[in-house]
Short mmCIF file of C-alpha atoms in Angstrom, two decimals:
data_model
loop_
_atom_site.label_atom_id
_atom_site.label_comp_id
_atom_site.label_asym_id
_atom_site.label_seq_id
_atom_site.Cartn_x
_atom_site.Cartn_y
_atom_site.Cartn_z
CA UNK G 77 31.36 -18.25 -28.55
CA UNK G 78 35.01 -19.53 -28.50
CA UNK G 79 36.95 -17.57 -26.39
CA UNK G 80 40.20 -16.16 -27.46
CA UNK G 81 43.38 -16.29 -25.56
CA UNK G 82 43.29 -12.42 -25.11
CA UNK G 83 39.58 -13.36 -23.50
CA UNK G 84 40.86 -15.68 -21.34
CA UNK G 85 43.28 -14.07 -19.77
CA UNK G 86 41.27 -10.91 -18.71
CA UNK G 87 38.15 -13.00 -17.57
CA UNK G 88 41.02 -15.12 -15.27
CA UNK G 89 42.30 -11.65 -13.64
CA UNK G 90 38.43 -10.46 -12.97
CA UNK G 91 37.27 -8.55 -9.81
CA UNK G 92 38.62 -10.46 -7.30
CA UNK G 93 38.35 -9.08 -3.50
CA UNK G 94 41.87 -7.85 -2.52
CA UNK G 95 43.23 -9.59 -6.13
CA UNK G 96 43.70 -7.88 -9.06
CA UNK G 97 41.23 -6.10 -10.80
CA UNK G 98 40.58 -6.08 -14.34
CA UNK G 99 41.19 -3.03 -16.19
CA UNK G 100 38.98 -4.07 -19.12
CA UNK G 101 36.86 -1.38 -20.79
CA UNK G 102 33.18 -2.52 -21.89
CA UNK G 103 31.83 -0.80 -24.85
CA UNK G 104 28.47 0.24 -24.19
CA UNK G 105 26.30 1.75 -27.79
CA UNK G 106 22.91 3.06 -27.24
CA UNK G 107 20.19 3.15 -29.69
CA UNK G 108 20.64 5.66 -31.23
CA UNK G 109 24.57 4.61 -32.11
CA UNK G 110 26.54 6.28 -29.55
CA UNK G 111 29.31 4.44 -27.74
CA UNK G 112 30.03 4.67 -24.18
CA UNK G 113 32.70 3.05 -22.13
CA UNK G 114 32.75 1.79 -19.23
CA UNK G 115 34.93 -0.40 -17.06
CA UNK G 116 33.86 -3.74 -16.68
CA UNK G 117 33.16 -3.85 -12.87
CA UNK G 118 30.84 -0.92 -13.21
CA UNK G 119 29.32 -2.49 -16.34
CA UNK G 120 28.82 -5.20 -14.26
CA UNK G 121 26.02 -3.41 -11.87
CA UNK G 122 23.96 -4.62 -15.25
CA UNK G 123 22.70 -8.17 -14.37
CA UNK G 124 22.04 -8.16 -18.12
CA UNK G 125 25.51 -6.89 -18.71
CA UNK G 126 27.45 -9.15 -16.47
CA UNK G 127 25.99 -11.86 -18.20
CA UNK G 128 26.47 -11.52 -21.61
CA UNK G 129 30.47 -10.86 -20.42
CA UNK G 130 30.29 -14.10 -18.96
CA UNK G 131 29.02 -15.76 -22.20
CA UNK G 132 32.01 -14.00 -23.78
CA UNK G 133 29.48 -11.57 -26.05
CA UNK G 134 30.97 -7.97 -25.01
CA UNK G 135 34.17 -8.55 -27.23
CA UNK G 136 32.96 -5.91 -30.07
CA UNK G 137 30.72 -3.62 -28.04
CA UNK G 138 27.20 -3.79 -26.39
CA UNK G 139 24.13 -2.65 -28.49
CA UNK G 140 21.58 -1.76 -26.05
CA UNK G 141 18.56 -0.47 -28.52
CA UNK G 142 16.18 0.01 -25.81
CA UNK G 143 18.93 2.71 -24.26
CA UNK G 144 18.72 6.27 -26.16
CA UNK G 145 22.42 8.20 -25.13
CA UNK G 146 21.03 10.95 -22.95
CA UNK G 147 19.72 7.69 -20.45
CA UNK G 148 22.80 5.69 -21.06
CA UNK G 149 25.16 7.90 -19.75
CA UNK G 150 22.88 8.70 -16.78
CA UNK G 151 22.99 5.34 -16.59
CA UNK G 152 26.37 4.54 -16.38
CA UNK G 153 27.25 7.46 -14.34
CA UNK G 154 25.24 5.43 -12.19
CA UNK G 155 27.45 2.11 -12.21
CA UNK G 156 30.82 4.12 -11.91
CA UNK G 157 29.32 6.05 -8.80
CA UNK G 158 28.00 2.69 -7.21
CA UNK G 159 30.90 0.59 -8.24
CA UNK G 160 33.31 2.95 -6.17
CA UNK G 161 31.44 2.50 -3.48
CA UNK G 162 31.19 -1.29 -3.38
CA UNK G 163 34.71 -1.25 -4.26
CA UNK G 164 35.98 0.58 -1.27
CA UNK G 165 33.38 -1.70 1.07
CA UNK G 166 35.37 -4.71 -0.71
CA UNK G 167 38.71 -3.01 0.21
CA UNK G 168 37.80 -1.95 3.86
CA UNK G 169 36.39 -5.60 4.56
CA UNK G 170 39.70 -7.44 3.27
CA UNK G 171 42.21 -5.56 5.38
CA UNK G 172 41.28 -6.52 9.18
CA UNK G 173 43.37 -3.97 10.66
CA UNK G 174 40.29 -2.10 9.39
CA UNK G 175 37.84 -3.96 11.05
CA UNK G 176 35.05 -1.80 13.16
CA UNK G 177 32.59 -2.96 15.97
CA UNK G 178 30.22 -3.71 14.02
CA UNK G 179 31.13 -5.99 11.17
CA UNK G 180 27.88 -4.97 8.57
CA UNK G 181 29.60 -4.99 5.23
CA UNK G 182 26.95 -2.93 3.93
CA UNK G 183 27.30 0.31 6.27
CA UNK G 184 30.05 1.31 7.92
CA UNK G 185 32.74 1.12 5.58
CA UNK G 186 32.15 4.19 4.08
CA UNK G 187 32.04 6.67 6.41
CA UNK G 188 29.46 8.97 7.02
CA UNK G 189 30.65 11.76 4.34
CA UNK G 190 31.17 9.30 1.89
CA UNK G 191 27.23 7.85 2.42
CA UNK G 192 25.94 12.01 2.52
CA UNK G 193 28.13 11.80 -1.04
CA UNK G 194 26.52 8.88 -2.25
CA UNK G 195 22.92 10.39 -1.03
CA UNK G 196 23.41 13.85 -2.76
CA UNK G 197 24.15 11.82 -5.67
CA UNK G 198 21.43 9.83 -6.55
CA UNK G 199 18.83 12.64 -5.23
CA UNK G 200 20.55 14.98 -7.87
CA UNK G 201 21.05 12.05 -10.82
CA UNK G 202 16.67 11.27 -10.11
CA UNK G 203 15.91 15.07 -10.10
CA UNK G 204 14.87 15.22 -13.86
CA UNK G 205 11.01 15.39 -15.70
CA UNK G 206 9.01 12.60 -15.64
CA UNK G 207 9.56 11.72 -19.16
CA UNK G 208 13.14 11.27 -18.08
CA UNK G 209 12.54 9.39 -14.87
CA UNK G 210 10.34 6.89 -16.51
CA UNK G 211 13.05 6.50 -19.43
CA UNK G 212 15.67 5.36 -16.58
CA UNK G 213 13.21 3.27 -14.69
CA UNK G 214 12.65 1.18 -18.25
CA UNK G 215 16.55 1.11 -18.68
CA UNK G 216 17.18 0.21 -15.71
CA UNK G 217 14.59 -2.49 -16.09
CA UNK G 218 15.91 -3.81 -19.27
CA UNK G 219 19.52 -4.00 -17.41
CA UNK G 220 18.64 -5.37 -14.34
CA UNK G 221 20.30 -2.62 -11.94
CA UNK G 222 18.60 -3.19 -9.38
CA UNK G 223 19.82 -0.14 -6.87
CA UNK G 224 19.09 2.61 -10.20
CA UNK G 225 15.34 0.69 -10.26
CA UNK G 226 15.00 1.34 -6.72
CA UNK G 227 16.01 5.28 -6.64
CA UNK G 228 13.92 6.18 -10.41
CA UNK G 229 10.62 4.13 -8.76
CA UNK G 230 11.07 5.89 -5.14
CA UNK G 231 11.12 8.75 -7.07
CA UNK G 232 8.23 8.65 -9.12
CA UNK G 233 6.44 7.51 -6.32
CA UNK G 234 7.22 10.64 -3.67
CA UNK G 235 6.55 12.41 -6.82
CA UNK G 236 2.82 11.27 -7.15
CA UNK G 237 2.15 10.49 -3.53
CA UNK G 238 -0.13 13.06 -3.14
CA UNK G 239 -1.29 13.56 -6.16
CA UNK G 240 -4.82 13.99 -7.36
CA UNK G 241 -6.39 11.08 -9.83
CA UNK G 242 -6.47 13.56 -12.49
CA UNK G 243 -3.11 14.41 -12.64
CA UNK G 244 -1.93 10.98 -12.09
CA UNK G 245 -3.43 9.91 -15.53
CA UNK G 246 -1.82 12.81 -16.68
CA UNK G 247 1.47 11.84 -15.73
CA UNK G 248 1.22 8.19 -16.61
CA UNK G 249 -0.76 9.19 -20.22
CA UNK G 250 -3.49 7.09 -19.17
CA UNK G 251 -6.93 6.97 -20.49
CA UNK G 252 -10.05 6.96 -18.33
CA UNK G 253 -11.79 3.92 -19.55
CA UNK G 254 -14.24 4.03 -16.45
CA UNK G 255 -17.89 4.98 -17.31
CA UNK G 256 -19.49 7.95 -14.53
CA UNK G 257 -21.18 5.43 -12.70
CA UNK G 258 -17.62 3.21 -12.16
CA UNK G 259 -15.92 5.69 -11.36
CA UNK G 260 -18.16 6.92 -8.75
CA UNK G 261 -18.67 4.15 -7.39
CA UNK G 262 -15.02 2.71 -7.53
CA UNK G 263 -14.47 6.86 -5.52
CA UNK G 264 -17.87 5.78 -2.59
CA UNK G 265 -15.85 2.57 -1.73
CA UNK G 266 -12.58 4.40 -1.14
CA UNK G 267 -13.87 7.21 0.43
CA UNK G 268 -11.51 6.95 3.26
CA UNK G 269 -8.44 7.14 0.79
CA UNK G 270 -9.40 10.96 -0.21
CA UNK G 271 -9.22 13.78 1.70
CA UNK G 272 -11.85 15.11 3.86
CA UNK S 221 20.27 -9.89 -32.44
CA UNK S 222 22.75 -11.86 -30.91
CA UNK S 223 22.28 -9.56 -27.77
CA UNK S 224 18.66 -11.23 -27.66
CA UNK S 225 19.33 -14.57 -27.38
CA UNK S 226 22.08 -14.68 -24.79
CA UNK S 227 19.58 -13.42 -22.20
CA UNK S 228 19.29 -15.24 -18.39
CA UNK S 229 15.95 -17.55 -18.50
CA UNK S 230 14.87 -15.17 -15.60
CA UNK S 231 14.79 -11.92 -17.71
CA UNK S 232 12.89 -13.23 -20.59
CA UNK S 233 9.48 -12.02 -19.36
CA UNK S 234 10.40 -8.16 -19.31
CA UNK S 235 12.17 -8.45 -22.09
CA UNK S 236 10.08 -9.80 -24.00
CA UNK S 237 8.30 -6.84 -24.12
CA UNK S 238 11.76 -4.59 -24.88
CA UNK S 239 11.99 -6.62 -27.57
CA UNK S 240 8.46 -6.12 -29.43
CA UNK S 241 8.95 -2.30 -28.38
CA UNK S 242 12.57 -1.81 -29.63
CA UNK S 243 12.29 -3.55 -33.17
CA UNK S 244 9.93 -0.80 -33.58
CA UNK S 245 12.20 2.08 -31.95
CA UNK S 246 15.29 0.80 -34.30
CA UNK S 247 12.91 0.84 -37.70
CA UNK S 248 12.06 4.79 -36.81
CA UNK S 249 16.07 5.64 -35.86
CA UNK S 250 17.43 4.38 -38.73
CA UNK S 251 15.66 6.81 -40.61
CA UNK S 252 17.21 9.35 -38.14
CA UNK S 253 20.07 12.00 -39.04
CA UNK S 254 23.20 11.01 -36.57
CA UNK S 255 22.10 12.31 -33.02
CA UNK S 256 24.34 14.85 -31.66
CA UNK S 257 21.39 16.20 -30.08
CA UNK S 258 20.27 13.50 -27.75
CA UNK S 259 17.07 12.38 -28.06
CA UNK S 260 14.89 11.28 -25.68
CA UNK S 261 12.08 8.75 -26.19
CA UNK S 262 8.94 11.38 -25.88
CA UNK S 263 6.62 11.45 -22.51
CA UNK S 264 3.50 10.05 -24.38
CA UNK S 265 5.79 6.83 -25.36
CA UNK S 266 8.22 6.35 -21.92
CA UNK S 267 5.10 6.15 -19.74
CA UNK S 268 3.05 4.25 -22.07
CA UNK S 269 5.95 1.53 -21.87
CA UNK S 270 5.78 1.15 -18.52
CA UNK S 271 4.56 -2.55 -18.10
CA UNK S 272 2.41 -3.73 -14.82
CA UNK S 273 5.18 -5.00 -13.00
CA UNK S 274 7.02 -1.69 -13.19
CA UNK S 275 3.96 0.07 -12.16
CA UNK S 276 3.59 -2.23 -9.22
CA UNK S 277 7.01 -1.25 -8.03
CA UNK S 278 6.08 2.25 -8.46
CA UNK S 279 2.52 1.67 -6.46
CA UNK S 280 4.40 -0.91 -3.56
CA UNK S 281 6.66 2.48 -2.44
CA UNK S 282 3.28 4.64 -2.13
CA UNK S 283 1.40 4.60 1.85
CA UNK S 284 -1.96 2.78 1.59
CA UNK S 285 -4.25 5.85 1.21
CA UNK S 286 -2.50 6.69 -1.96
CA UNK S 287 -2.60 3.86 -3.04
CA UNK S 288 -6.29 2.84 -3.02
CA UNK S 289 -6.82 6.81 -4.24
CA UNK S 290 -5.59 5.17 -7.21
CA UNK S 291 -7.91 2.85 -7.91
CA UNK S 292 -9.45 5.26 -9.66
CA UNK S 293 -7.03 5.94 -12.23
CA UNK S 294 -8.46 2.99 -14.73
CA UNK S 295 -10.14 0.08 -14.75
CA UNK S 296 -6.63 -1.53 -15.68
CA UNK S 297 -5.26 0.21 -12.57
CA UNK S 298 -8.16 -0.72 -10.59
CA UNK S 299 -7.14 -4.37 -11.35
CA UNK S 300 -3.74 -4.04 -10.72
CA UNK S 301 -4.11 -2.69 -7.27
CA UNK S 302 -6.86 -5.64 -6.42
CA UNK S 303 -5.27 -8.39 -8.03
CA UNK S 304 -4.46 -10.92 -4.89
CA UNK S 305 -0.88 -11.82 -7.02
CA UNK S 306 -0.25 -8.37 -6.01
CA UNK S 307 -1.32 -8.24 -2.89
CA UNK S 308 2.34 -8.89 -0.82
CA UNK S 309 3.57 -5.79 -2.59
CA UNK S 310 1.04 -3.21 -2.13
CA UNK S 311 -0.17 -2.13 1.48
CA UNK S 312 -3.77 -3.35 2.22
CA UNK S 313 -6.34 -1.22 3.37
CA UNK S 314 -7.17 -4.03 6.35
CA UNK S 315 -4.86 -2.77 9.25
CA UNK S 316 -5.83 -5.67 11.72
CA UNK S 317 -8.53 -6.94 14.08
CA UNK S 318 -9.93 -5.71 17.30
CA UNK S 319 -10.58 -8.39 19.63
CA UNK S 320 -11.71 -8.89 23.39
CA UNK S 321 -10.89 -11.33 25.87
CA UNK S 322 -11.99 -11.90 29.04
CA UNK S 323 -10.25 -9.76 32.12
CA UNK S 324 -8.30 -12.43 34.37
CA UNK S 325 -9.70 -11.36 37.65
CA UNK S 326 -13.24 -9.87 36.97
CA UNK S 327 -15.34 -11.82 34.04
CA UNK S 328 -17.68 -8.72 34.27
CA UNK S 329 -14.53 -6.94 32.25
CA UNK S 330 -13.33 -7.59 29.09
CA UNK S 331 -9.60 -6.74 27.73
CA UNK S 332 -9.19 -5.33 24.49
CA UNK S 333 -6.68 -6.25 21.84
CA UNK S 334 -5.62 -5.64 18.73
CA UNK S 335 -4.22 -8.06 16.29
CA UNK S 336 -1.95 -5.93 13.73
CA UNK S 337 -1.74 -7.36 10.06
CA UNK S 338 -0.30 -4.39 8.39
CA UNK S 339 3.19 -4.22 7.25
CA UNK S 340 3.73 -1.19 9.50
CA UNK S 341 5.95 -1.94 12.55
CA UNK S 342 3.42 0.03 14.76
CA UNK S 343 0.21 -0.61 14.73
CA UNK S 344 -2.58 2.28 13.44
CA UNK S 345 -4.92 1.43 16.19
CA UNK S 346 -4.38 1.45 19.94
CA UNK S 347 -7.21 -0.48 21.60
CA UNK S 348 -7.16 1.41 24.74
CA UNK S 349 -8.81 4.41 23.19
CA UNK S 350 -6.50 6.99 24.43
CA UNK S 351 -8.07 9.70 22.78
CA UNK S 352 -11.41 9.10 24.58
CA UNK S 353 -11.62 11.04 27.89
CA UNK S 354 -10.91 8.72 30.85
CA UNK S 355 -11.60 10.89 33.61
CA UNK S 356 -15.34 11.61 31.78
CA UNK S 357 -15.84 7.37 31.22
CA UNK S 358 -14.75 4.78 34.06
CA UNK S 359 -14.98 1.73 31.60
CA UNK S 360 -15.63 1.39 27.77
CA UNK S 361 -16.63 -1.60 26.51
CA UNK S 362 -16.10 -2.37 23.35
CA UNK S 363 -19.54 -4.02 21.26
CA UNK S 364 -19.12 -3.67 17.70
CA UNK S 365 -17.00 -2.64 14.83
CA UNK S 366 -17.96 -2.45 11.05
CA UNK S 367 -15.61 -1.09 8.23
CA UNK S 368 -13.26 0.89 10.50
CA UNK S 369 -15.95 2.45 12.82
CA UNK S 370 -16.71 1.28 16.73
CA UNK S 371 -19.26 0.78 18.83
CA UNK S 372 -18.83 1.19 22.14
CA UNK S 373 -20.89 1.19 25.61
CA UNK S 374 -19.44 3.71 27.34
CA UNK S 375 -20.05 4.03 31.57
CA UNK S 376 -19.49 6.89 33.51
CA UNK S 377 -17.96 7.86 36.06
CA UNK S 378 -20.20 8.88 38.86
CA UNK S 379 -20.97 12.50 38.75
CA UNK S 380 -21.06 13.25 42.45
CA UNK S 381 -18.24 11.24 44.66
CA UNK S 382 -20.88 10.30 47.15
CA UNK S 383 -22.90 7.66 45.42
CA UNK S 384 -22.98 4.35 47.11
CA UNK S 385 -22.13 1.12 45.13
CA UNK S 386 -25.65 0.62 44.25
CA UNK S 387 -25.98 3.23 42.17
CA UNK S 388 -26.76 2.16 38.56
CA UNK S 389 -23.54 3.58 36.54
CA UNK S 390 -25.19 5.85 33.84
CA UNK S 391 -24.01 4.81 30.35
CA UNK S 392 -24.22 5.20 26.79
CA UNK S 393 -23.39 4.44 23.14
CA UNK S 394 -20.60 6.37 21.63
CA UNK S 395 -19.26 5.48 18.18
CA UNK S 396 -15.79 6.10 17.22
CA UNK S 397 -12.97 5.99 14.26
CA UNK S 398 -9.97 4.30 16.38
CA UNK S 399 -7.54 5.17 13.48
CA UNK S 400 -8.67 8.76 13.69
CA UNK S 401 -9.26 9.60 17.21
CA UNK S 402 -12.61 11.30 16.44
CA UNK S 403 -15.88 10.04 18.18
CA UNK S 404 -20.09 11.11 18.87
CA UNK S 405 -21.87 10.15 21.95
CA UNK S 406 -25.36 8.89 20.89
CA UNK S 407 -28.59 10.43 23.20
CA UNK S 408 -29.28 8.76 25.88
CA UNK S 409 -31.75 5.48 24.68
CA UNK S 410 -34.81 4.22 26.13
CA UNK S 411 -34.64 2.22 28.87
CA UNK S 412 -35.49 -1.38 28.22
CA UNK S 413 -37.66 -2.89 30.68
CA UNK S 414 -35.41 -4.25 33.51
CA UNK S 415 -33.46 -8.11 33.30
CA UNK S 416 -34.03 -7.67 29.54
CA UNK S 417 -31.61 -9.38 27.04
CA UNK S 418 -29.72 -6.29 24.97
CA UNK S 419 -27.32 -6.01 22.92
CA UNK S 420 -26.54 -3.57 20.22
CA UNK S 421 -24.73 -3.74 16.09
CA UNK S 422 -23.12 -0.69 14.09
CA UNK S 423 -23.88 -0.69 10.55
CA UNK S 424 -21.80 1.10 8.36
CA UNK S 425 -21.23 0.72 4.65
CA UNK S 426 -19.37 3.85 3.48
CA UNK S 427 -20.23 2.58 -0.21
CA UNK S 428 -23.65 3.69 0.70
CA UNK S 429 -23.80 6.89 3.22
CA UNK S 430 -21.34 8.32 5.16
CA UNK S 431 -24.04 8.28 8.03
CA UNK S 432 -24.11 5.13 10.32
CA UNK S 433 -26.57 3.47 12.10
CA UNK S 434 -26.49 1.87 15.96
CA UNK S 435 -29.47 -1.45 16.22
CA UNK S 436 -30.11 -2.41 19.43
CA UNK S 437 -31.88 -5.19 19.90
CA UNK S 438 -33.92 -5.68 23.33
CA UNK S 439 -36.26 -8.54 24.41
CA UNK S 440 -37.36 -9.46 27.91
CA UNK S 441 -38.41 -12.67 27.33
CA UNK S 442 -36.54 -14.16 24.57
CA UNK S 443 -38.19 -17.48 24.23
CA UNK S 444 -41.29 -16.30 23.83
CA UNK S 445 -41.44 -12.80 22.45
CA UNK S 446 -40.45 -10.97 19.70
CA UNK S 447 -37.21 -8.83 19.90
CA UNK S 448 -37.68 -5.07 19.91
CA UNK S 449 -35.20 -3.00 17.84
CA UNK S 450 -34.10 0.54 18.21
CA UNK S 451 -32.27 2.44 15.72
CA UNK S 452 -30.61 5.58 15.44
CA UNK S 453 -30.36 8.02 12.72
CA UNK S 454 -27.08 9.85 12.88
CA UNK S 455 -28.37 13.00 11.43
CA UNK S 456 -30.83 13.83 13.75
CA UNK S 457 -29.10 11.52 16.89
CA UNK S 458 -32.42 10.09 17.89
CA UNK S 459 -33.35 6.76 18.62
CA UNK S 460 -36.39 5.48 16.33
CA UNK S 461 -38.59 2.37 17.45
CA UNK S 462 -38.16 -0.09 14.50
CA UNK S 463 -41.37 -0.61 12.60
CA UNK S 464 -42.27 -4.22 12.52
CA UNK S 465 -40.97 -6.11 15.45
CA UNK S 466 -38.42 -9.21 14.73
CA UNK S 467 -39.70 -12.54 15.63
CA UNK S 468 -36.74 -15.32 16.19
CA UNK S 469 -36.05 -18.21 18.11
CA UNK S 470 -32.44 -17.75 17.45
CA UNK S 471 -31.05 -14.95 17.43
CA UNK S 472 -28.17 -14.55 15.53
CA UNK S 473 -27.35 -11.07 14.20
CA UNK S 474 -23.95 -9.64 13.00
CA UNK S 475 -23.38 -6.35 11.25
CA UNK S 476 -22.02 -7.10 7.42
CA UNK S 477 -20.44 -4.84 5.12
CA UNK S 478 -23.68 -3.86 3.17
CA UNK S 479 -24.92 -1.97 6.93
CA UNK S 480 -27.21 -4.33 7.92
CA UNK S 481 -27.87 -6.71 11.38
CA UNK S 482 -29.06 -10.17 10.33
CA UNK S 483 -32.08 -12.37 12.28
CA UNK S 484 -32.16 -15.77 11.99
CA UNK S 485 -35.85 -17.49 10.65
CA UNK S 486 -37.18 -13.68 9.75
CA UNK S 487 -35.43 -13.28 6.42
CA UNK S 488 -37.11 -10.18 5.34
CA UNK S 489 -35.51 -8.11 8.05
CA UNK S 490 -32.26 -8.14 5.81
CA UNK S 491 -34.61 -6.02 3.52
CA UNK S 492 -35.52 -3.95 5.81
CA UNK S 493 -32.08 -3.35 7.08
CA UNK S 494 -30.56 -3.00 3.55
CA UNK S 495 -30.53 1.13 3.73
CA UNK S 496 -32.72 3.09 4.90
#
């Protein structure tokens, strides 16, 4: 993976808090050949992502076969949402004149509209079918975003909270390998767990 | 697939799987007309790809009653939920332990306690009771628990304000569900002949019968007779003398998950005990 000088140069002017910022667009194809671009600080929300940059493989474009369009632009929608975010934290913690009582990176720099914002967002970005959800969970799996993991798997989970064990196999396609007497018994010794 | 190789030691596990998965997804889409209309990998497939540790991090955000519901999904489920590599994720159905020490000024008391192992920052049980009427019983003392039920000797307070302090405090069994609130007061027992040695075990094994059973064990003259036993039957709330009386030197009996009250040197009592 030599590097070339045009390389170089934009990994030396990378993300740097209250430095410049790199401009560089990432390529981003799905599986089913679409291309998608991003810019590389919201690419890098992808663990997966951020790495191969670093080993210098993004130059012509990321295939990401596990990642069919429709998800991937969910997906990245994701990353430029989040990355705006972190950005402005960066920005609020390098200038002290902005410095508050309380000196938690993580929530007061954006203000309380900007979190609501941020809220509305990812309820409205995880309010799909389950087919979908489960399609971002396992993209956001293979990418290693950890925050889009998160929202798709609280999701699925207020979903079938109170859910019946009928429909959960539904959901989840699963087949009832338990014989009558298994699952009876398996239901006696969890009695407590169903309702009354 | 360059992409393959370059990726971190610590994602190799899941991605393994991708990989296996997608050589088959790319085979079917090259085969596929240009998408302009996106498509979506179908339901049947997306949630069939869903490997354990994603479904673990789908289970670990669920409360504990949904949770073990679940067990019931599939066997593979089932194992999932009970697997002890698992078990820092998921909540556990054992909320803690209820515990008794001795009260600092009078040794006739005890204190109760509980110790909370839960991951919830309050714990599900109070020991104090609160929901049991304190104005009705002047001290509750606390004899027995088995899977999530209580026994407890309950004394009352005197019915008429007059009585002198040698009046016997009337008391009874009551079993209760601390995590619930809800509780039965068991009929009033025979009395055991006076300076006996009682004591009393729940058994409970919800496995089994939702109806539980109170033991209590009476003997006057434990070195050289045989212990009585009393039980109750829940349905019907009345206290049955136990058929064959329980001989032991030492007596050493404990309530265990299957609903039964061991004695020590009479083995066949755990037969007799195992659910009736």
């Amino acid at each position: 993976m030599a590097a070339t000088p045009a390389d170089a140069s934009s990994s030396s002017s990378e993300a740097v808090v209250g430095g410049e910022k790199s401009n560089k667009m990432i390529t981003l194809i799905s599986s089913d050949g679409e291309s998608f671009e991003a810019t590389e600080e919201a690419a890098k929300m992808s663990v997966t992502i951020k790495h191969m940059i670093e080993d210098g493989c993004a130059d012509d474009g990321i295939p990401l076969p596990n990642v069919p369009a429709k998800i991937l632009s969910m997906v990245i929608e994701y990353c430029n949402k989040h990355a705006a975010d972190a950005d402005d934290t960066n920005k609020h913690v390098a200038d002290p004149a902005d410095a508050d009582e309380d000196d938690d990176n993580n929530n007061n720099n954006a203000s309380a509209g900007e979190k609501e914002d941020l809220k509305s967002f990812d309820a409205s970005l995880v309010a799909v079918d389950q087919a979908t959800l489960f399609d971002i969970i396992l993209a956001a799996n293979f990418l290693s975003i950890k925050g889009l993991l998160d929202l798709a798997c609280q999701k699925v989970a207020d979903d079938i909270k109170d859910k019946s064990v009928e429909e959960v196999r539904e959901i989840f396609k699963i087949e009832n390998d338990f014989t009558k007497e298994e699952e009876e018994a398996v239901r006696k010794e969890n009695a407590w767990a169903f309702n009354e | 697939f360059v992409l393959l190789t370059q990726i971190d030691e610590s994602l190799v596990p899941l991605s393994v799987t991708m990989e296996e998965k997608s050589s088959r997804h790319k085979k079917a889409r090259a085969t596929n007309p240009p998408a302009s209309a996106q498509e979506a990998v179908p339901v049947a497939e997306a949630a069939s790809l869903l490997t354990d540790d994603l479904i673990v991090e789908i289970l670990s955000r669920l409360p504990a009653r949904s949770v073990h519901r679940f067990k019931c999904v599939s066997p593979s489920w089932r194992a999932l939920i009970t697997d002890p590599a698992n078990r820092k994720k998921l909540p556990q159905a054992l909320a803690g332990f209820l515990y008794s020490t001795f009260h600092r000024r009078d040794p006739h008391f005890h204190e109760f306690h509980f110790a909370n192992i839960s991951n919830s920052p309050s714990p599900p049980v109070d020991p104090l009771l609160p929901f049991l009427p304190s104005d009705k019983y002047l001290y509750v003392n606390q004899l027995d628990t088995c899977n999530g039920l209580l026994l407890c000797r309950v004394h009352m307070a005197p019915s008429s304000p007059s009585g002198d302090e040698n009046t016997p405090v009337e008391s009874h069994y009551i079993v209760c569900n601390p995590a619930t609130g809800r509780w039965v007061d068991l009929p009033p027992h025979p009395e055991a002949p006076p300076d006996s040695f009682v004591f009393a075990r729940l058994a409970f094994d919800p496995a089994v019968s939702s109806h539980f059973r109170v033991l209590q064990f009476e003997n006057s003259d434990p070195l050289r007779r045989p212990f009585r036993c009393l039980l109750s039957r829940y349905a019907t709330l009345a206290w049955l003398a136990a058929p064959p009386p329980v001989h032991g030197r030492k007596f050493c009996a404990g309530s265990s998950g299957r609903g039964g009250a061991g004695v020590e040197d009479y083995p066949f009592a755990f037969t007799w005990f195992g659910f009736w």
